[in-house]
Amino acid sequence: MTTVVPTSEEDAALSVVRFASELAWADAGPEVAEPQVTRLCLEAEEFIAMGKWLELASLMITSAELIFSKVSEKDVESIFTIVCNLVTKTENPDEVMEIVKVITAKLVQQPNEKPAVRLKILINLYNLLETPYCQFYVYMKALNLAVDGKVTEYIIPSFKKIDSFLKEWKIGTPEQRELFLTISNVLKENKSLSKDSFKFLTNYLATFSGEEAHVLSEAKEEAVRAIVDFVKAPDVFQCDLLDMPAVGQLENDAKYALLYQLLKIFLTQRLDAYLEYHTANSTLLNDYGLVHEECIAKMRLMSLVDLSADGSGQIPYELIRDTLQINDDEVELWVFKAITAKLIDCKMDQMNQVVLVRYVASQFLAFSLAIGHVDMHLMAVAISFFVNSILVLKYYTQFNASVDMCSHHTDRVFGQHQWQTLRTKLVTWRGNISNVISTIQANKVSEDGSQAAQGLAVR
């Protein structure tokens, strides 16, 4: 039966120094080893007595690599738990940072030797820290260790918390760039996570907004990669790359201008423009590993989205056929592909040979919250009235005229023009809703007065 004996942190630290010293001098023989072990233990005791925690940390991990190679994973973790706990001994943030640097330097020195254990130790160290920048520093070391040691599967789940981490760390722009780019590079190795990789890459490029040309040039290669990744991605149909200065610098770049033109075609034009581009630049596409057939398939879907965005709510089969350059019997197949990809919400009217883009009434409440200044009780009354009252038919036409803003399709880009259009429609919609609510109130007052009069007559 194992008995746990409580000990002080000093005793634990001395035990680690003694163990590591004995391990380091094991081959020298007792006559040589014992004096050396005694000397190191006395030195550790002096550091403890004087509160020299940085010096103690350096002493404790002198033989760190020997410990990793000779000791079981469980014992390695126990030893480093004691070592890492030294960061809690001092209230001086600078000293904490120096201790962290000493520990992490040893942990990342041989990433292929028990990498999972090293990563776990770094995570334990992270959880002991209270200084935001120290936490960020350790996280980046863990991230790089996971890459070098090929154990990224252990750290990828933490990427979902990056937004909350950033709020805690309060790091500057250079550190954010390093973080976003590193994460993107980790994720790009896994094809199933390419969409997330692209997201972090665009986050990286977004940090260059407002920078001078010489700084923007640092992001040129990543901007190229972002364009290629977007064109290749079969499940990414929307991005803000055109609005990013880091990408915009490629427009007049002698080497990359044609690639920028390709991005512009994918985000603002239709299939015919791409086919014309391919005729003149097929070699360039091949150089970047872009498959023509895959580009055509993506452009057909994006062209279909563009057709659904004209506001009419109807797309003739014939127009789809001509725009996508397909046969009559393929129209519904491509519409179904767009629906499956959640690019548009529509139904097919086979009798009239048109696609009807749906108007999503369920977005009514969500947009009303965005508008603001709407009484929620009256909103509930209004919705109920729309559903249950025949009287609402008189006002349905007015409401329906304003709800076209809710046509369910995906805009390929959403820039200043789209925001201005949305603002205009929201203002119009708010006015129409206010009129509907006023009418409902008036009818409710009239109805209440009529019921009161009937009650008096009965009495």
Coordinates of N, CA, C and O in Angstrom, one line a residue, residues 162-279:
I162 N -9.1 30.3 -29.0 CA -8.1 31.3 -29.3 C -8.7 32.7 -29.1 O -8.1 33.6 -28.6
D163 N -10.0 32.9 -29.5 CA -10.6 34.2 -29.3 C -10.6 34.6 -27.8 O -10.3 35.8 -27.4
S164 N -10.9 33.7 -26.9 CA -10.9 34.0 -25.5 C -9.5 34.2 -25.0 O -9.2 35.0 -24.1
F165 N -8.6 33.4 -25.5 CA -7.2 33.5 -25.1 C -6.7 34.9 -25.5 O -6.0 35.5 -24.7
L166 N -7.0 35.4 -26.6 CA -6.5 36.7 -27.1 C -7.0 37.8 -26.1 O -6.3 38.8 -25.9
K167 N -8.2 37.7 -25.7 CA -8.8 38.7 -24.7 C -8.0 38.6 -23.4 O -7.8 39.7 -22.8
E168 N -7.6 37.5 -23.0 CA -6.8 37.3 -21.8 C -5.3 37.8 -21.9 O -4.8 38.5 -21.1
W169 N -4.7 37.4 -23.0 CA -3.3 37.7 -23.2 C -3.1 39.2 -23.5 O -2.0 39.7 -23.1
K170 N -4.0 39.8 -24.3 CA -3.8 41.3 -24.6 C -2.5 41.5 -25.3 O -1.7 42.4 -25.0
I171 N -2.1 40.7 -26.3 CA -0.9 40.7 -27.0 C -0.9 41.7 -28.1 O -2.0 42.1 -28.6
G172 N 0.2 42.2 -28.6 CA 0.3 43.2 -29.7 C 0.1 42.5 -31.0 O 0.0 41.3 -31.2
T173 N 0.1 43.4 -32.0 CA -0.1 42.9 -33.4 C 1.0 41.9 -33.9 O 0.7 40.9 -34.5
P174 N 2.3 42.2 -33.6 CA 3.3 41.2 -34.1 C 3.1 39.8 -33.5 O 3.3 38.8 -34.2
E175 N 2.7 39.8 -32.2 CA 2.5 38.5 -31.6 C 1.2 37.8 -32.1 O 1.2 36.6 -32.3
Q176 N 0.2 38.6 -32.5 CA -1.0 38.0 -33.1 C -0.7 37.4 -34.4 O -1.1 36.3 -34.8
R177 N 0.2 38.1 -35.2 CA 0.6 37.6 -36.5 C 1.3 36.3 -36.4 O 1.0 35.3 -37.1
E178 N 2.2 36.2 -35.4 CA 2.9 34.9 -35.2 C 2.0 33.8 -34.8 O 2.1 32.7 -35.4
L179 N 1.0 34.1 -34.0 CA 0.1 33.1 -33.5 C -0.8 32.6 -34.7 O -0.9 31.4 -34.9
F180 N -1.4 33.6 -35.4 CA -2.3 33.2 -36.5 C -1.6 32.4 -37.5 O -2.2 31.4 -38.0
L181 N -0.5 32.8 -37.9 CA 0.3 32.1 -39.0 C 0.7 30.7 -38.6 O 0.6 29.8 -39.4
T182 N 1.2 30.6 -37.3 CA 1.6 29.3 -36.9 C 0.4 28.3 -36.8 O 0.5 27.2 -37.3
I183 N -0.7 28.8 -36.3 CA -1.9 27.9 -36.3 C -2.4 27.5 -37.7 O -2.7 26.4 -37.9
S184 N -2.3 28.5 -38.6 CA -2.7 28.2 -39.9 C -1.8 27.1 -40.6 O -2.3 26.2 -41.2
N185 N -0.5 27.2 -40.3 CA 0.4 26.3 -40.8 C 0.2 24.9 -40.2 O 0.4 23.9 -40.9
V186 N -0.2 24.9 -38.9 CA -0.5 23.6 -38.3 C -1.7 22.9 -38.9 O -1.7 21.7 -39.3
L187 N -2.7 23.7 -39.2 CA -4.0 23.2 -39.7 C -3.9 22.8 -41.1 O -4.6 21.9 -41.6
K188 N -3.1 23.4 -41.9 CA -3.0 23.1 -43.3 C -2.5 21.7 -43.6 O -2.7 21.2 -44.7
E189 N -1.8 21.1 -42.7 CA -1.3 19.8 -42.8 C -2.4 18.8 -42.8 O -2.2 17.6 -43.2
N190 N -3.5 19.1 -42.3 CA -4.7 18.2 -42.2 C -5.8 18.7 -43.1 O -6.4 19.8 -43.0
K191 N -6.0 17.9 -44.2 CA -6.9 18.4 -45.2 C -8.3 18.6 -44.7 O -9.0 19.5 -45.2
S192 N -8.7 17.9 -43.7 CA -10.1 18.0 -43.2 C -10.2 19.3 -42.4 O -11.3 19.8 -42.1
L193 N -9.1 20.0 -42.1 CA -9.1 21.3 -41.4 C -8.7 22.4 -42.2 O -8.3 23.5 -41.7
S194 N -8.7 22.3 -43.5 CA -8.2 23.3 -44.4 C -9.1 24.6 -44.3 O -8.6 25.7 -44.5
K195 N -10.4 24.4 -44.0 CA -11.2 25.6 -43.9 C -10.8 26.4 -42.7 O -10.8 27.7 -42.7
D196 N -10.5 25.8 -41.6 CA -10.0 26.5 -40.4 C -8.6 27.1 -40.6 O -8.3 28.2 -40.2
S197 N -7.8 26.4 -41.4 CA -6.5 26.9 -41.7 C -6.6 28.2 -42.5 O -5.9 29.2 -42.2
F198 N -7.6 28.3 -43.4 CA -7.8 29.5 -44.2 C -8.3 30.6 -43.4 O -7.9 31.8 -43.5
K199 N -9.2 30.3 -42.4 CA -9.7 31.3 -41.5 C -8.6 32.0 -40.7 O -8.5 33.2 -40.6
F200 N -7.6 31.2 -40.2 CA -6.5 31.8 -39.4 C -5.6 32.5 -40.3 O -4.9 33.5 -39.9
L201 N -5.4 32.1 -41.6 CA -4.6 32.8 -42.5 C -5.1 34.1 -42.8 O -4.4 35.1 -42.9
T202 N -6.5 34.2 -43.0 CA -7.1 35.5 -43.3 C -7.0 36.4 -42.0 O -6.9 37.6 -42.1
N203 N -7.1 35.8 -40.8 CA -6.9 36.6 -39.6 C -5.5 37.2 -39.6 O -5.3 38.4 -39.2
Y204 N -4.5 36.4 -40.0 CA -3.1 36.9 -40.1 C -3.0 38.1 -41.0 O -2.5 39.1 -40.7
L205 N -3.6 37.9 -42.2 CA -3.5 39.0 -43.2 C -4.3 40.3 -42.8 O -3.9 41.4 -43.1
A206 N -5.3 40.1 -42.0 CA -6.1 41.2 -41.6 C -5.3 42.1 -40.6 O -5.6 43.3 -40.5
T207 N -4.3 41.6 -40.0 CA -3.5 42.4 -39.0 C -2.6 43.4 -39.7 O -2.0 44.3 -39.1
F208 N -2.5 43.3 -41.1 CA -1.7 44.3 -41.8 C -2.4 45.5 -42.3 O -1.9 46.3 -43.0
S209 N -3.7 45.6 -42.0 CA -4.5 46.8 -42.4 C -3.8 48.0 -41.8 O -3.6 48.1 -40.6
G210 N -3.7 49.0 -42.6 CA -3.1 50.3 -42.1 C -1.6 50.4 -42.1 O -1.0 51.4 -41.7
E211 N -0.9 49.3 -42.5 CA 0.5 49.3 -42.5 C 1.2 49.9 -43.7 O 0.5 50.0 -44.8
E212 N 2.4 50.3 -43.6 CA 3.1 50.9 -44.7 C 3.5 49.7 -45.7 O 3.5 48.6 -45.4
A213 N 3.9 50.2 -46.9 CA 4.2 49.2 -48.0 C 5.3 48.2 -47.6 O 5.2 47.1 -47.9
H214 N 6.3 48.7 -46.9 CA 7.4 47.8 -46.6 C 7.0 46.8 -45.6 O 7.6 45.7 -45.6
V215 N 6.0 47.1 -44.8 CA 5.5 46.1 -43.8 C 4.6 45.1 -44.6 O 4.6 43.9 -44.3
L216 N 3.8 45.6 -45.5 CA 2.8 44.8 -46.2 C 3.6 43.7 -47.0 O 3.1 42.6 -47.2
S217 N 4.8 44.1 -47.5 CA 5.5 43.2 -48.3 C 5.9 41.9 -47.5 O 6.1 40.8 -48.1
E218 N 5.9 42.0 -46.2 CA 6.2 40.8 -45.4 C 5.1 39.7 -45.5 O 5.4 38.5 -45.3
A219 N 3.9 40.2 -45.9 CA 2.8 39.2 -46.0 C 2.5 38.8 -47.4 O 1.5 38.2 -47.7
K220 N 3.4 39.2 -48.3 CA 3.1 38.9 -49.8 C 2.9 37.4 -50.1 O 1.9 37.0 -50.7
E221 N 3.8 36.6 -49.6 CA 3.7 35.2 -49.9 C 2.5 34.5 -49.2 O 1.9 33.7 -49.8
E222 N 2.2 35.0 -48.0 CA 1.0 34.5 -47.4 C -0.3 34.9 -48.1 O -1.3 34.2 -48.1
A223 N -0.3 36.1 -48.7 CA -1.4 36.6 -49.4 C -1.6 35.7 -50.7 O -2.7 35.4 -51.0
V224 N -0.5 35.4 -51.3 CA -0.6 34.5 -52.5 C -1.2 33.1 -52.1 O -2.1 32.6 -52.7
R225 N -0.7 32.6 -50.9 CA -1.2 31.3 -50.5 C -2.7 31.4 -50.2 O -3.5 30.5 -50.4
A226 N -3.1 32.5 -49.6 CA -4.6 32.7 -49.2 C -5.4 32.7 -50.5 O -6.5 32.0 -50.5
I227 N -5.0 33.3 -51.6 CA -5.7 33.3 -52.8 C -5.8 31.9 -53.4 O -6.9 31.4 -53.7
V228 N -4.7 31.2 -53.4 CA -4.7 29.8 -53.9 C -5.5 28.9 -53.1 O -6.3 28.1 -53.6
D229 N -5.4 29.1 -51.7 CA -6.2 28.2 -50.8 C -7.7 28.5 -51.0 O -8.5 27.5 -51.0
F230 N -8.1 29.7 -51.2 CA -9.5 30.1 -51.4 C -10.0 29.4 -52.7 O -11.1 28.9 -52.7
V231 N -9.3 29.6 -53.8 CA -9.7 29.0 -55.1 C -9.8 27.5 -55.0 O -10.7 26.9 -55.6
K232 N -8.9 26.9 -54.3 CA -8.9 25.4 -54.2 C -10.0 24.9 -53.3 O -10.5 23.8 -53.6
A233 N -10.3 25.7 -52.3 CA -11.3 25.1 -51.2 C -12.6 24.8 -51.8 O -13.3 25.8 -52.3
P234 N -13.1 23.6 -51.8 CA -14.4 23.3 -52.3 C -15.6 23.7 -51.5 O -16.7 23.7 -51.9
D235 N -15.3 24.1 -50.2 CA -16.4 24.5 -49.3 C -16.3 25.9 -48.8 O -16.9 26.2 -47.8
V236 N -15.5 26.7 -49.4 CA -15.4 28.1 -49.0 C -15.8 29.0 -50.1 O -15.2 28.9 -51.2
F237 N -16.8 29.8 -49.9 CA -17.4 30.6 -51.0 C -17.5 32.0 -50.7 O -18.0 32.8 -51.5
Q238 N -17.0 32.4 -49.6 CA -17.1 33.8 -49.1 C -15.8 34.2 -48.4 O -15.3 33.4 -47.6
C239 N -15.3 35.4 -48.7 CA -14.1 35.9 -48.0 C -14.0 37.4 -48.2 O -14.6 38.0 -49.0
D240 N -13.1 38.0 -47.3 CA -12.9 39.4 -47.4 C -11.5 39.8 -47.9 O -11.0 40.8 -47.7
L241 N -10.9 38.8 -48.7 CA -9.6 39.1 -49.2 C -9.4 40.3 -50.0 O -8.4 41.0 -49.9
L242 N -10.4 40.6 -50.8 CA -10.3 41.8 -51.7 C -10.2 43.1 -50.9 O -9.7 44.1 -51.4
D243 N -10.7 43.1 -49.7 CA -10.7 44.3 -48.8 C -9.4 44.4 -48.0 O -9.2 45.4 -47.3
M244 N -8.5 43.5 -48.1 CA -7.3 43.5 -47.3 C -6.1 44.1 -48.0 O -5.8 43.6 -49.1
P245 N -5.5 45.1 -47.4 CA -4.3 45.7 -48.1 C -3.2 44.7 -48.4 O -2.5 44.8 -49.4
A246 N -3.1 43.7 -47.5 CA -2.0 42.7 -47.7 C -2.2 41.9 -49.0 O -1.3 41.5 -49.7
V247 N -3.5 41.7 -49.4 CA -3.8 41.1 -50.7 C -3.9 42.1 -51.8 O -3.4 41.8 -52.9
G248 N -4.4 43.3 -51.5 CA -4.5 44.3 -52.5 C -3.2 44.7 -53.1 O -3.1 45.2 -54.3
Q249 N -2.1 44.5 -52.4 CA -0.7 44.9 -52.9 C -0.4 44.1 -54.1 O 0.5 44.4 -54.9
L250 N -1.0 42.9 -54.3 CA -0.7 42.0 -55.4 C -1.3 42.5 -56.7 O -0.8 42.1 -57.8
E251 N -2.3 43.4 -56.6 CA -2.9 43.8 -57.9 C -2.0 44.5 -58.9 O -2.1 44.3 -60.1
N252 N -1.0 45.2 -58.4 CA 0.0 45.9 -59.3 C 1.4 45.2 -59.2 O 2.3 45.8 -59.7
D253 N 1.4 44.0 -58.6 CA 2.7 43.3 -58.5 C 3.0 42.6 -59.8 O 2.1 41.9 -60.3
A254 N 4.2 42.8 -60.4 CA 4.5 42.2 -61.7 C 4.4 40.7 -61.6 O 4.0 40.1 -62.6
K255 N 4.7 40.1 -60.5 CA 4.7 38.6 -60.4 C 3.3 38.0 -60.1 O 3.0 36.9 -60.6
Y256 N 2.5 38.8 -59.3 CA 1.3 38.2 -58.8 C 0.0 38.8 -59.3 O -1.1 38.5 -58.8
A257 N 0.1 39.8 -60.2 CA -1.1 40.5 -60.6 C -2.1 39.6 -61.2 O -3.3 39.8 -61.0
L258 N -1.7 38.6 -62.0 CA -2.6 37.7 -62.6 C -3.3 36.8 -61.6 O -4.5 36.5 -61.8
L259 N -2.6 36.5 -60.5 CA -3.3 35.7 -59.5 C -4.3 36.5 -58.8 O -5.4 36.0 -58.4
Y260 N -4.0 37.8 -58.5 CA -5.0 38.7 -57.9 C -6.3 38.8 -58.8 O -7.4 38.9 -58.4
Q261 N -6.0 38.9 -60.1 CA -7.1 39.0 -61.1 C -8.0 37.7 -61.0 O -9.2 37.8 -61.1
L262 N -7.4 36.6 -60.8 CA -8.2 35.3 -60.6 C -9.1 35.4 -59.4 O -10.3 35.0 -59.4
L263 N -8.5 35.9 -58.3 CA -9.4 36.1 -57.1 C -10.5 37.0 -57.3 O -11.7 36.7 -56.9
K264 N -10.3 38.1 -58.0 CA -11.4 39.1 -58.3 C -12.4 38.4 -59.2 O -13.6 38.7 -59.0
I265 N -12.1 37.6 -60.1 CA -13.1 36.8 -60.9 C -13.9 35.9 -60.1 O -15.1 35.9 -60.2
F266 N -13.3 35.2 -59.2 CA -14.0 34.3 -58.3 C -15.0 35.0 -57.4 O -16.0 34.5 -57.0
L267 N -14.6 36.2 -57.0 CA -15.5 36.9 -56.0 C -16.5 37.9 -56.6 O -17.4 38.3 -55.9
T268 N -16.2 38.3 -57.8 CA -17.1 39.4 -58.4 C -17.7 39.0 -59.7 O -18.6 39.8 -60.2
Q269 N -17.2 38.0 -60.4 CA -17.7 37.7 -61.8 C -18.3 36.3 -61.9 O -18.4 35.6 -60.9
R270 N -18.6 35.9 -63.1 CA -19.2 34.6 -63.3 C -18.3 33.7 -64.2 O -17.2 34.0 -64.5
L271 N -18.9 32.5 -64.5 CA -18.1 31.5 -65.1 C -17.5 31.9 -66.4 O -16.3 31.6 -66.7
D272 N -18.2 32.7 -67.2 CA -17.6 33.1 -68.5 C -16.3 33.8 -68.4 O -15.4 33.7 -69.2
A273 N -16.2 34.7 -67.3 CA -15.0 35.4 -67.1 C -13.9 34.5 -66.7 O -12.7 34.7 -67.2
Y274 N -14.2 33.5 -65.9 CA -13.1 32.5 -65.6 C -12.6 31.7 -66.8 O -11.4 31.5 -67.0
L275 N -13.6 31.3 -67.6 CA -13.2 30.5 -68.8 C -12.3 31.3 -69.7 O -11.3 30.8 -70.3
E276 N -12.6 32.6 -69.9 CA -11.8 33.5 -70.7 C -10.4 33.6 -70.1 O -9.4 33.6 -70.8
Y277 N -10.4 33.8 -68.7 CA -9.1 33.9 -68.0 C -8.3 32.6 -68.2 O -7.0 32.7 -68.4
H278 N -8.9 31.4 -68.1 CA -8.2 30.2 -68.2 C -7.6 30.0 -69.6 O -6.4 29.5 -69.7
T279 N -8.2 30.4 -70.6 CA -7.7 30.3 -71.9 C -6.4 31.0 -72.1 O -5.5 30.5 -72.7

